[in-house]
Coordinates of C-alpha atoms in Angstrom, one line a residue:
Chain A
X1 CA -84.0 -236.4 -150.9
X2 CA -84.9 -236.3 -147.0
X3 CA -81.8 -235.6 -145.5
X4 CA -82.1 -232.5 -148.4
X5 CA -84.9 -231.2 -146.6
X6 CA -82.5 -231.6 -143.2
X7 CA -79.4 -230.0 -145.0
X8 CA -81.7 -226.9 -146.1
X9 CA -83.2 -226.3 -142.1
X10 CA -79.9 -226.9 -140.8
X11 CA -78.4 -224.2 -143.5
X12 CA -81.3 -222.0 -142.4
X13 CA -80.9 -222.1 -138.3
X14 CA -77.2 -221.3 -139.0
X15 CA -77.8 -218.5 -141.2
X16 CA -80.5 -216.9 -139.1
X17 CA -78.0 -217.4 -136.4
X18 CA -75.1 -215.5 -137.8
X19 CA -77.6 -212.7 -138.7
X20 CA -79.9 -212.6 -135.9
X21 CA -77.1 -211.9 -133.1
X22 CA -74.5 -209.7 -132.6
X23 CA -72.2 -212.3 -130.2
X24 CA -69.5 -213.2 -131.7
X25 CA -69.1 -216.4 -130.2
X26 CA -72.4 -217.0 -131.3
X27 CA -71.7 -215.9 -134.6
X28 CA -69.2 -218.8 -135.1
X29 CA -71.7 -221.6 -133.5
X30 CA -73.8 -220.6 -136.3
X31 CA -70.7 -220.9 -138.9
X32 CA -70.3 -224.6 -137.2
X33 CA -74.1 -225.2 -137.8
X34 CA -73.3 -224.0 -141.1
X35 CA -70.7 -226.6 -142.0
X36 CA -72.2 -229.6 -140.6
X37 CA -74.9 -228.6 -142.7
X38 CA -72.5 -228.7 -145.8
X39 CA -71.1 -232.2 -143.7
X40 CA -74.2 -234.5 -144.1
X41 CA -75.0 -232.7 -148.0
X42 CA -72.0 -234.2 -148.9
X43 CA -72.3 -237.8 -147.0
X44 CA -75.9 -237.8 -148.7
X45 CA -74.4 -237.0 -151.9
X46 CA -71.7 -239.6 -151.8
X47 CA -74.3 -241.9 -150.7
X48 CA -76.5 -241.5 -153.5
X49 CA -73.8 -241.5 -155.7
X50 CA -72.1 -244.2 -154.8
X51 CA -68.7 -242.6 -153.9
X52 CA -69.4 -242.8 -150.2
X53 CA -65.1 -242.9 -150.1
X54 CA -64.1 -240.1 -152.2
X55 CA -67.1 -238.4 -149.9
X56 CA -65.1 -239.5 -147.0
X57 CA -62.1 -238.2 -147.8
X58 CA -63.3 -235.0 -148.6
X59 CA -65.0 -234.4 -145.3
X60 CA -61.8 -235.2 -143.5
X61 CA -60.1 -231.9 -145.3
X62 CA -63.5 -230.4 -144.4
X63 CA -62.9 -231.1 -140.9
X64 CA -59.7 -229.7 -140.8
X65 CA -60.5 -226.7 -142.7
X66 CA -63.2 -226.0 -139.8
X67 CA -60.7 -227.0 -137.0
X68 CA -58.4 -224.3 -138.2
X69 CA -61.3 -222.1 -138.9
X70 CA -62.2 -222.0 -135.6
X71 CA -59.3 -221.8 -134.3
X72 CA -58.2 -218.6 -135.8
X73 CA -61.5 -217.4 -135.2
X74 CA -61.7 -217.8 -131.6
X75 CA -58.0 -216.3 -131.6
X76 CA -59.5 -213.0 -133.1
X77 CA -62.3 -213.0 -130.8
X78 CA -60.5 -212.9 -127.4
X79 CA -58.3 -210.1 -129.6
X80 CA -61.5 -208.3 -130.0
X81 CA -62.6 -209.2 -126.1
X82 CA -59.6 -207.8 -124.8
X83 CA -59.5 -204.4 -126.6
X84 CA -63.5 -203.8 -126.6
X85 CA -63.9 -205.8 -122.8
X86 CA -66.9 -207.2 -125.0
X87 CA -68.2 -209.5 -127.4
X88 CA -70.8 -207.5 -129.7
X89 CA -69.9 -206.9 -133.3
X90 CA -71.0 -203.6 -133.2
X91 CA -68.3 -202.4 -130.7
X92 CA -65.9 -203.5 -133.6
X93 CA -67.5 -201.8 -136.6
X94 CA -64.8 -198.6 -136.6
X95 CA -61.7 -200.5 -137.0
X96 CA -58.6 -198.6 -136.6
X97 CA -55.4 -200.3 -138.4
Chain B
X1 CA -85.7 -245.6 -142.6
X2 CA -88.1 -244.1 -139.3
X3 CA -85.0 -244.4 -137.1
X4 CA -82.8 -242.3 -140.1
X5 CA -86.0 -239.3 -140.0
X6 CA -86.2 -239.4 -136.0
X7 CA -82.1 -238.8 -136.0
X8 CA -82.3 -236.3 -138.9
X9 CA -85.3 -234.6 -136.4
X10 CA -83.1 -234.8 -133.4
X11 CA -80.6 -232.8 -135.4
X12 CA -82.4 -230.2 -136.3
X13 CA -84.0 -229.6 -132.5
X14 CA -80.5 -229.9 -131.5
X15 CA -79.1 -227.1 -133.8
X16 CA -82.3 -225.3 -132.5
X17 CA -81.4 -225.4 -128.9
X18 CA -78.1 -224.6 -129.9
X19 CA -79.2 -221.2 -131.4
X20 CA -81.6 -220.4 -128.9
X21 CA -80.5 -221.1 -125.4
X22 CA -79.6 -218.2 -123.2
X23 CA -76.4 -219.8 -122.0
X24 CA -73.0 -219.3 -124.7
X25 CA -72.0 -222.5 -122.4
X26 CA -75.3 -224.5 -122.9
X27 CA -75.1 -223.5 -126.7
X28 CA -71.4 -224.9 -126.7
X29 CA -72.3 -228.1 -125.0
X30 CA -75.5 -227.9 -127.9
X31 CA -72.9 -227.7 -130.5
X32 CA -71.3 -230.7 -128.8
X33 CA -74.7 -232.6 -129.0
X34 CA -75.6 -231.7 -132.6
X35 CA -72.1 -233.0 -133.6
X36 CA -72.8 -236.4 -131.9
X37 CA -76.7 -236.7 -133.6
X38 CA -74.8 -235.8 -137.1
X39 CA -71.9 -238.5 -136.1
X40 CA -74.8 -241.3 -135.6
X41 CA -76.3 -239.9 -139.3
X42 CA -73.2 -240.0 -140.8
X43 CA -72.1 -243.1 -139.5
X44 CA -75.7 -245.1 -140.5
X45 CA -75.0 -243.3 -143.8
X46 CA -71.5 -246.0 -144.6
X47 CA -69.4 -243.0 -143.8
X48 CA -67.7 -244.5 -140.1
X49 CA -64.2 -242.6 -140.7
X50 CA -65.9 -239.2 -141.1
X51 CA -68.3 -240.3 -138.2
X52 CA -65.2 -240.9 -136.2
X53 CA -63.6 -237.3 -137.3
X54 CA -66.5 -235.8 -136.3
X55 CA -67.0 -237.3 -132.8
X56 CA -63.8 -236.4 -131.8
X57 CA -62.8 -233.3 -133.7
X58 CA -66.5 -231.5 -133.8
X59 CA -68.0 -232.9 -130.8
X60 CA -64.6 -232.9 -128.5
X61 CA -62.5 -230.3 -129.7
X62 CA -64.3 -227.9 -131.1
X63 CA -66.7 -227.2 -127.9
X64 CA -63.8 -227.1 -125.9
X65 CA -62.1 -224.7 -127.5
X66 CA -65.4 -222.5 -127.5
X67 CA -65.9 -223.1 -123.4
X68 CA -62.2 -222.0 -123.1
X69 CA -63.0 -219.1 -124.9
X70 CA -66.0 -218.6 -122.7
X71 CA -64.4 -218.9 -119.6
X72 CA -61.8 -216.5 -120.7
X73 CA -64.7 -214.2 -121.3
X74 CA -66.1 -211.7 -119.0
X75 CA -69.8 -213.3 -117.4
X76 CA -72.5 -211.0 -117.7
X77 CA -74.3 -209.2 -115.0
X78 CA -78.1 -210.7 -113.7
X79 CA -79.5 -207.2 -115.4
X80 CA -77.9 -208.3 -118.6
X81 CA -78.4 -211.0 -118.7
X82 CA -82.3 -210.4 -118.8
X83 CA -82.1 -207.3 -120.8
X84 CA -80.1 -210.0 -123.4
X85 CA -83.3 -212.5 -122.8
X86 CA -86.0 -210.3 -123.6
X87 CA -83.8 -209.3 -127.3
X88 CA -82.9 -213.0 -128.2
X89 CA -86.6 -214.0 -127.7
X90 CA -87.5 -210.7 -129.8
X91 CA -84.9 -211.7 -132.3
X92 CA -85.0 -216.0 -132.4
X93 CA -88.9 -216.7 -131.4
X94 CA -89.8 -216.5 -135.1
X95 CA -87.1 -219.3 -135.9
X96 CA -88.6 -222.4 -134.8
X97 CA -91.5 -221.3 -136.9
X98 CA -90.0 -220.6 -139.8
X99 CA -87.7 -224.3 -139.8
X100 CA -91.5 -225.9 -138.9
X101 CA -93.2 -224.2 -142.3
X102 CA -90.2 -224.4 -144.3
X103 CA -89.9 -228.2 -143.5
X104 CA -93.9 -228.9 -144.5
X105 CA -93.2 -226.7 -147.7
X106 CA -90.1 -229.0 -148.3
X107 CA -91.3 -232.4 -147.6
X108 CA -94.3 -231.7 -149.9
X109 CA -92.9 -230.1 -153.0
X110 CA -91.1 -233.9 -153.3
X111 CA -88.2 -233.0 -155.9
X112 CA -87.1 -236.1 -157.0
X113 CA -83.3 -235.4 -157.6
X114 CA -81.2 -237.5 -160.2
X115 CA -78.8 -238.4 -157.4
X116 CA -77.3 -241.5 -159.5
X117 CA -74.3 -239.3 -161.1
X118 CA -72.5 -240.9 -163.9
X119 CA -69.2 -240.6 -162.2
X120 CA -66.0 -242.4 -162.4
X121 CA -65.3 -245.3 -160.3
X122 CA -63.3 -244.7 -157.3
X123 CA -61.2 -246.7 -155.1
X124 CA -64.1 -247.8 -152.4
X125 CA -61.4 -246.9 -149.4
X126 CA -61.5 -243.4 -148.2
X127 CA -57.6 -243.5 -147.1
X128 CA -56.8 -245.2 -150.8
X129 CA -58.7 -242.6 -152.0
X130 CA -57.2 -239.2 -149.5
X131 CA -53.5 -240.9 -150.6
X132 CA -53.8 -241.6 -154.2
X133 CA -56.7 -239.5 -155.8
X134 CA -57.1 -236.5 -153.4
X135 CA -53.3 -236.2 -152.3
X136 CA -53.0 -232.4 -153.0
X137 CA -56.1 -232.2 -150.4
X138 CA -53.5 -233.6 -148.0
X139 CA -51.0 -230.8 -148.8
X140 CA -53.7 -227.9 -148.8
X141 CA -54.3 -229.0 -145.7
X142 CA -51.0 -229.2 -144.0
X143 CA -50.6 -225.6 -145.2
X144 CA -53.9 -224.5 -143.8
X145 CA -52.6 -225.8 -140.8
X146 CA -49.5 -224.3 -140.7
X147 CA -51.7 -221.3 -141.5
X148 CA -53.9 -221.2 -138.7
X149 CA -50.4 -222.0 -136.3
X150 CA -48.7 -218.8 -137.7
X151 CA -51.8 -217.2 -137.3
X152 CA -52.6 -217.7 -133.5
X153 CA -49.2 -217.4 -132.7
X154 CA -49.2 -213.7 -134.5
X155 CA -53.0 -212.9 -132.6
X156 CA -51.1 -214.1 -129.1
X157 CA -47.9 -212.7 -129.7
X158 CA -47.1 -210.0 -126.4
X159 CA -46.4 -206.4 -128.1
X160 CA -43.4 -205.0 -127.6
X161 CA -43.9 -202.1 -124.7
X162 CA -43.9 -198.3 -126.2
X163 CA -44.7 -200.3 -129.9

Protein backbone atom coordinates (compact mmCIF):
# COMPACT_ATOMS: atom_id res chain seq x y z
CA UNK A 1 0.00 0.00 0.00
CA UNK A 2 2.72 2.72 0.75
CA UNK A 3 5.28 1.98 -1.52
CA UNK A 4 1.90 2.32 -4.08
CA UNK A 5 1.60 5.80 -3.20
CA UNK A 6 5.77 5.92 -4.07
CA UNK A 7 5.26 3.85 -7.30
CA UNK A 8 2.43 6.37 -8.51
CA UNK A 9 4.85 9.90 -7.67
CA UNK A 10 7.65 8.16 -9.11
CA UNK A 11 5.43 7.24 -12.41
CA UNK A 12 4.34 10.87 -12.32
CA UNK A 13 7.92 12.83 -12.06
CA UNK A 14 8.89 10.52 -14.96
CA UNK A 15 6.05 11.28 -17.02
CA UNK A 16 6.01 14.99 -16.47
CA UNK A 17 9.64 14.62 -17.40
CA UNK A 18 9.34 13.07 -20.70
CA UNK A 19 6.57 15.68 -21.53
CA UNK A 20 7.80 18.75 -19.96
CA UNK A 21 11.26 18.83 -21.97
CA UNK A 22 12.36 18.70 -25.22
CA UNK A 23 16.16 17.11 -24.40
CA UNK A 24 16.43 14.15 -25.44
CA UNK A 25 18.75 12.94 -23.06
CA UNK A 26 16.40 14.12 -20.64
CA UNK A 27 13.75 12.43 -22.19
CA UNK A 28 15.35 9.03 -21.49
CA UNK A 29 16.23 9.88 -17.63
CA UNK A 30 12.57 10.25 -17.40
CA UNK A 31 12.05 6.69 -19.28
CA UNK A 32 14.66 5.38 -16.48
CA UNK A 33 12.53 7.09 -13.74
CA UNK A 34 9.83 5.45 -15.42
CA UNK A 35 11.05 1.90 -15.00
CA UNK A 36 12.30 1.99 -11.64
CA UNK A 37 9.00 3.02 -11.03
CA UNK A 38 7.62 -0.22 -12.61
CA UNK A 39 10.99 -1.95 -10.56
CA UNK A 40 9.82 -1.41 -6.94
CA UNK A 41 5.70 -2.03 -8.19
CA UNK A 42 6.79 -5.22 -8.92
CA UNK A 43 9.23 -6.00 -5.77
CA UNK A 44 6.09 -4.67 -3.68
CA UNK A 45 3.91 -6.94 -5.51
CA UNK A 46 5.95 -10.02 -5.09
CA UNK A 47 6.34 -9.04 -1.55
CA UNK A 48 2.86 -9.00 -0.81
CA UNK A 49 2.25 -11.85 -2.61
CA UNK A 50 4.54 -13.93 -1.53
CA UNK A 51 6.51 -14.70 -4.75
CA UNK A 52 9.33 -12.30 -3.86
CA UNK A 53 11.51 -15.03 -6.38
CA UNK A 54 9.47 -15.33 -9.39
CA UNK A 55 9.45 -11.14 -8.66
CA UNK A 56 13.20 -11.50 -8.74
CA UNK A 57 13.55 -13.09 -11.63
CA UNK A 58 11.42 -11.07 -13.58
CA UNK A 59 13.19 -7.88 -12.67
CA UNK A 60 16.38 -9.29 -13.87
CA UNK A 61 14.80 -9.52 -17.61
CA UNK A 62 13.59 -6.06 -16.67
CA UNK A 63 16.95 -4.92 -16.20
CA UNK A 64 18.13 -6.13 -19.16
CA UNK A 65 15.39 -4.97 -21.26
CA UNK A 66 16.31 -1.34 -19.89
CA UNK A 67 20.12 -1.90 -20.44
CA UNK A 68 19.42 -2.57 -24.01
CA UNK A 69 16.84 0.15 -24.04
CA UNK A 70 19.12 2.57 -23.33
CA UNK A 71 21.55 1.51 -25.11
CA UNK A 72 20.00 1.77 -28.41
CA UNK A 73 18.54 4.82 -27.32
CA UNK A 74 21.60 6.75 -26.58
CA UNK A 75 22.94 5.24 -30.01
CA UNK A 76 20.03 7.22 -31.81
CA UNK A 77 20.58 10.16 -29.90
CA UNK A 78 24.26 10.95 -30.84
CA UNK A 79 22.68 9.91 -34.54
CA UNK A 80 20.37 12.71 -34.04
CA UNK A 81 23.32 15.02 -32.28
CA UNK A 82 25.49 14.63 -35.09
CA UNK A 83 23.06 15.38 -38.01
CA UNK A 84 20.94 18.32 -36.05
CA UNK A 85 24.52 19.54 -33.92
CA UNK A 86 21.58 19.45 -31.14
CA UNK A 87 19.62 17.69 -28.72
CA UNK A 88 15.89 19.13 -29.01
CA UNK A 89 13.17 17.00 -30.32
CA UNK A 90 11.86 19.55 -32.25
CA UNK A 91 14.85 19.80 -34.61
CA UNK A 92 13.90 16.13 -35.49
CA UNK A 93 10.12 16.45 -36.07
CA UNK A 94 10.57 16.51 -40.24
CA UNK A 95 12.25 13.28 -40.67
CA UNK A 96 13.57 12.57 -44.05
CA UNK A 97 14.03 8.65 -44.81
CA UNK B 1 8.61 0.56 8.96
CA UNK B 2 9.74 4.70 9.54
CA UNK B 3 13.22 3.77 8.10
CA UNK B 4 11.15 1.95 4.85
CA UNK B 5 8.83 5.62 4.42
CA UNK B 6 12.16 7.91 4.95
CA UNK B 7 13.89 5.67 2.04
CA UNK B 8 10.73 5.57 -0.04
CA UNK B 9 10.87 9.74 0.60
CA UNK B 10 14.43 9.93 -0.29
CA UNK B 11 13.49 8.34 -3.50
CA UNK B 12 11.18 10.42 -4.55
CA UNK B 13 13.37 13.78 -3.77
CA UNK B 14 16.00 12.00 -5.52
CA UNK B 15 13.92 11.42 -8.81
CA UNK B 16 13.00 15.09 -8.21
CA UNK B 17 16.47 16.49 -8.33
CA UNK B 18 17.01 14.28 -11.06
CA UNK B 19 14.25 16.00 -13.19
CA UNK B 20 14.94 19.37 -12.15
CA UNK B 21 18.60 20.14 -11.92
CA UNK B 22 20.09 22.40 -14.59
CA UNK B 23 23.02 20.09 -15.17
CA UNK B 24 22.28 16.86 -17.90
CA UNK B 25 25.55 15.69 -15.72
CA UNK B 26 24.16 16.38 -12.18
CA UNK B 27 20.76 14.72 -13.41
CA UNK B 28 22.92 11.62 -14.62
CA UNK B 29 24.84 11.42 -11.41
CA UNK B 30 20.77 11.95 -9.87
CA UNK B 31 19.86 8.98 -11.83
CA UNK B 32 22.83 7.23 -10.31
CA UNK B 33 21.60 8.22 -6.79
CA UNK B 34 17.90 7.28 -7.19
CA UNK B 35 19.17 3.81 -8.44
CA UNK B 36 21.13 3.35 -5.21
CA UNK B 37 17.92 4.70 -2.66
CA UNK B 38 15.71 2.11 -4.92
CA UNK B 39 18.64 -0.65 -4.46
CA UNK B 40 18.47 -0.14 -0.39
CA UNK B 41 14.29 -0.40 -0.88
CA UNK B 42 14.55 -3.20 -2.87
CA UNK B 43 17.04 -4.92 -0.92
CA UNK B 44 14.97 -4.34 2.65
CA UNK B 45 12.07 -5.61 0.55
CA UNK B 46 13.84 -9.66 0.47
CA UNK B 47 14.70 -9.01 -3.07
CA UNK B 48 18.98 -8.84 -2.58
CA UNK B 49 19.74 -10.34 -6.29
CA UNK B 50 17.54 -7.60 -7.96
CA UNK B 51 19.14 -5.13 -5.43
CA UNK B 52 22.42 -6.26 -6.60
CA UNK B 53 21.29 -5.93 -10.51
CA UNK B 54 20.36 -2.73 -9.90
CA UNK B 55 23.47 -1.31 -8.09
CA UNK B 56 25.59 -2.26 -10.64
CA UNK B 57 23.59 -2.25 -13.80
CA UNK B 58 21.25 1.05 -13.02
CA UNK B 59 23.37 2.86 -10.72
CA UNK B 60 26.93 1.94 -12.59
CA UNK B 61 26.21 1.35 -16.08
CA UNK B 62 23.53 3.14 -16.95
CA UNK B 63 24.83 6.75 -15.74
CA UNK B 64 27.87 6.03 -17.43
CA UNK B 65 26.69 5.48 -20.49
CA UNK B 66 24.49 8.79 -20.24
CA UNK B 67 27.84 10.96 -19.04
CA UNK B 68 29.59 9.37 -22.19
CA UNK B 69 26.91 10.54 -24.18
CA UNK B 70 27.12 13.90 -22.50
CA UNK B 71 30.54 14.41 -22.94
CA UNK B 72 30.24 13.52 -26.52
CA UNK B 73 27.68 16.21 -26.62
CA UNK B 74 28.25 19.77 -27.55
CA UNK B 75 28.26 22.13 -23.92
CA UNK B 76 26.04 24.88 -24.11
CA UNK B 77 26.94 28.53 -24.14
CA UNK B 78 26.57 30.81 -20.55
CA UNK B 79 23.58 32.64 -22.61
CA UNK B 80 21.99 29.25 -23.01
CA UNK B 81 22.39 28.05 -20.55
CA UNK B 82 20.30 30.82 -18.70
CA UNK B 83 17.78 31.26 -21.39
CA UNK B 84 17.40 27.09 -20.80
CA UNK B 85 17.05 28.12 -16.82
CA UNK B 86 14.49 30.57 -16.90
CA UNK B 87 12.16 27.68 -19.44
CA UNK B 88 12.87 24.66 -17.13
CA UNK B 89 11.77 26.67 -13.98
CA UNK B 90 8.65 27.88 -16.25
CA UNK B 91 8.15 24.37 -17.32
CA UNK B 92 9.21 21.99 -13.85
CA UNK B 93 8.41 24.59 -10.83
CA UNK B 94 4.81 23.22 -10.79
CA UNK B 95 6.23 19.61 -10.31
CA UNK B 96 7.21 19.42 -6.87
CA UNK B 97 3.80 20.71 -6.07
CA UNK B 98 1.91 18.57 -7.84
CA UNK B 99 4.07 15.13 -6.33
CA UNK B 100 3.36 17.09 -2.68
CA UNK B 101 -0.70 17.17 -3.29
CA UNK B 102 -0.84 14.13 -5.10
CA UNK B 103 0.96 12.28 -2.23
CA UNK B 104 -1.55 13.91 0.63
CA UNK B 105 -4.51 12.91 -1.81
CA UNK B 106 -2.88 9.28 -1.92
CA UNK B 107 -1.95 8.57 1.56
CA UNK B 108 -5.51 9.67 2.63
CA UNK B 109 -7.83 7.90 0.23
CA UNK B 110 -6.10 4.54 2.14
CA UNK B 111 -7.18 1.80 -0.64
CA UNK B 112 -6.75 -1.21 1.05
CA UNK B 113 -5.54 -3.53 -1.80
CA UNK B 114 -6.12 -7.41 -1.73
CA UNK B 115 -2.34 -7.96 -2.20
CA UNK B 116 -2.59 -11.72 -0.85
CA UNK B 117 -3.12 -13.25 -4.57
CA UNK B 118 -4.05 -16.81 -4.69
CA UNK B 119 -1.18 -17.89 -6.74
CA UNK B 120 0.69 -21.01 -7.29
CA UNK B 121 3.55 -21.83 -5.22
CA UNK B 122 6.88 -21.11 -6.68
CA UNK B 123 10.28 -22.35 -6.24
CA UNK B 124 11.44 -19.66 -3.32
CA UNK B 125 14.94 -19.20 -5.39
CA UNK B 126 14.92 -16.54 -8.00
CA UNK B 127 17.76 -18.48 -10.16
CA UNK B 128 15.56 -21.95 -9.69
CA UNK B 129 12.91 -19.96 -10.69
CA UNK B 130 14.72 -17.69 -14.03
CA UNK B 131 16.07 -21.53 -15.00
CA UNK B 132 13.21 -23.71 -14.67
CA UNK B 133 9.85 -21.54 -14.66
CA UNK B 134 10.84 -18.42 -16.55
CA UNK B 135 13.44 -20.02 -19.04
CA UNK B 136 12.05 -18.51 -22.24
CA UNK B 137 12.66 -15.00 -20.31
CA UNK B 138 16.21 -16.09 -20.56
CA UNK B 139 16.03 -16.59 -24.40
CA UNK B 140 13.83 -13.28 -25.02
CA UNK B 141 16.48 -11.84 -23.53
CA UNK B 142 19.58 -13.09 -25.15
CA UNK B 143 17.75 -12.01 -28.38
CA UNK B 144 17.00 -8.59 -27.15
CA UNK B 145 20.53 -8.43 -26.59
CA UNK B 146 21.66 -9.54 -29.70
CA UNK B 147 19.10 -6.96 -30.75
CA UNK B 148 20.38 -3.96 -29.29
CA UNK B 149 24.25 -5.24 -30.54
CA UNK B 150 23.03 -5.35 -34.19
CA UNK B 151 21.39 -2.30 -33.52
CA UNK B 152 24.30 0.02 -32.35
CA UNK B 153 26.51 -1.55 -34.64
CA UNK B 154 24.04 -0.46 -37.63
CA UNK B 155 23.59 3.35 -35.79
CA UNK B 156 27.69 3.45 -35.69
CA UNK B 157 28.31 1.88 -38.79
CA UNK B 158 30.74 4.65 -41.09
CA UNK B 159 28.69 5.26 -44.50
CA UNK B 160 30.15 4.41 -47.47
CA UNK B 161 31.45 7.93 -49.18
CA UNK B 162 29.19 9.22 -52.29
CA UNK B 163 26.31 6.52 -50.53
Amino acid sequence: MLSGIFVVLLFIIGLYCILATHNLIRVLIGLEILIKAVTLLIIAVGQASGNTALAQALVVTIIVIEVVIMTVAVGVVLGVHRHTNALDARDIRKLKG
Amino acid sequence: MSLDILILILLVIASLWTVMTGSLLRSAIGLALTSAVLTLMIFRMNAPLAAVFELSVCAGLIPVLFISVISLTQAMTHKEIMEHRKARLFRFGELPLIVIILGAALGLISINFKAKLPLPAVEADPRLVLWQLRHLDLLGQIIILFTGVFGVVILFKERKKGA
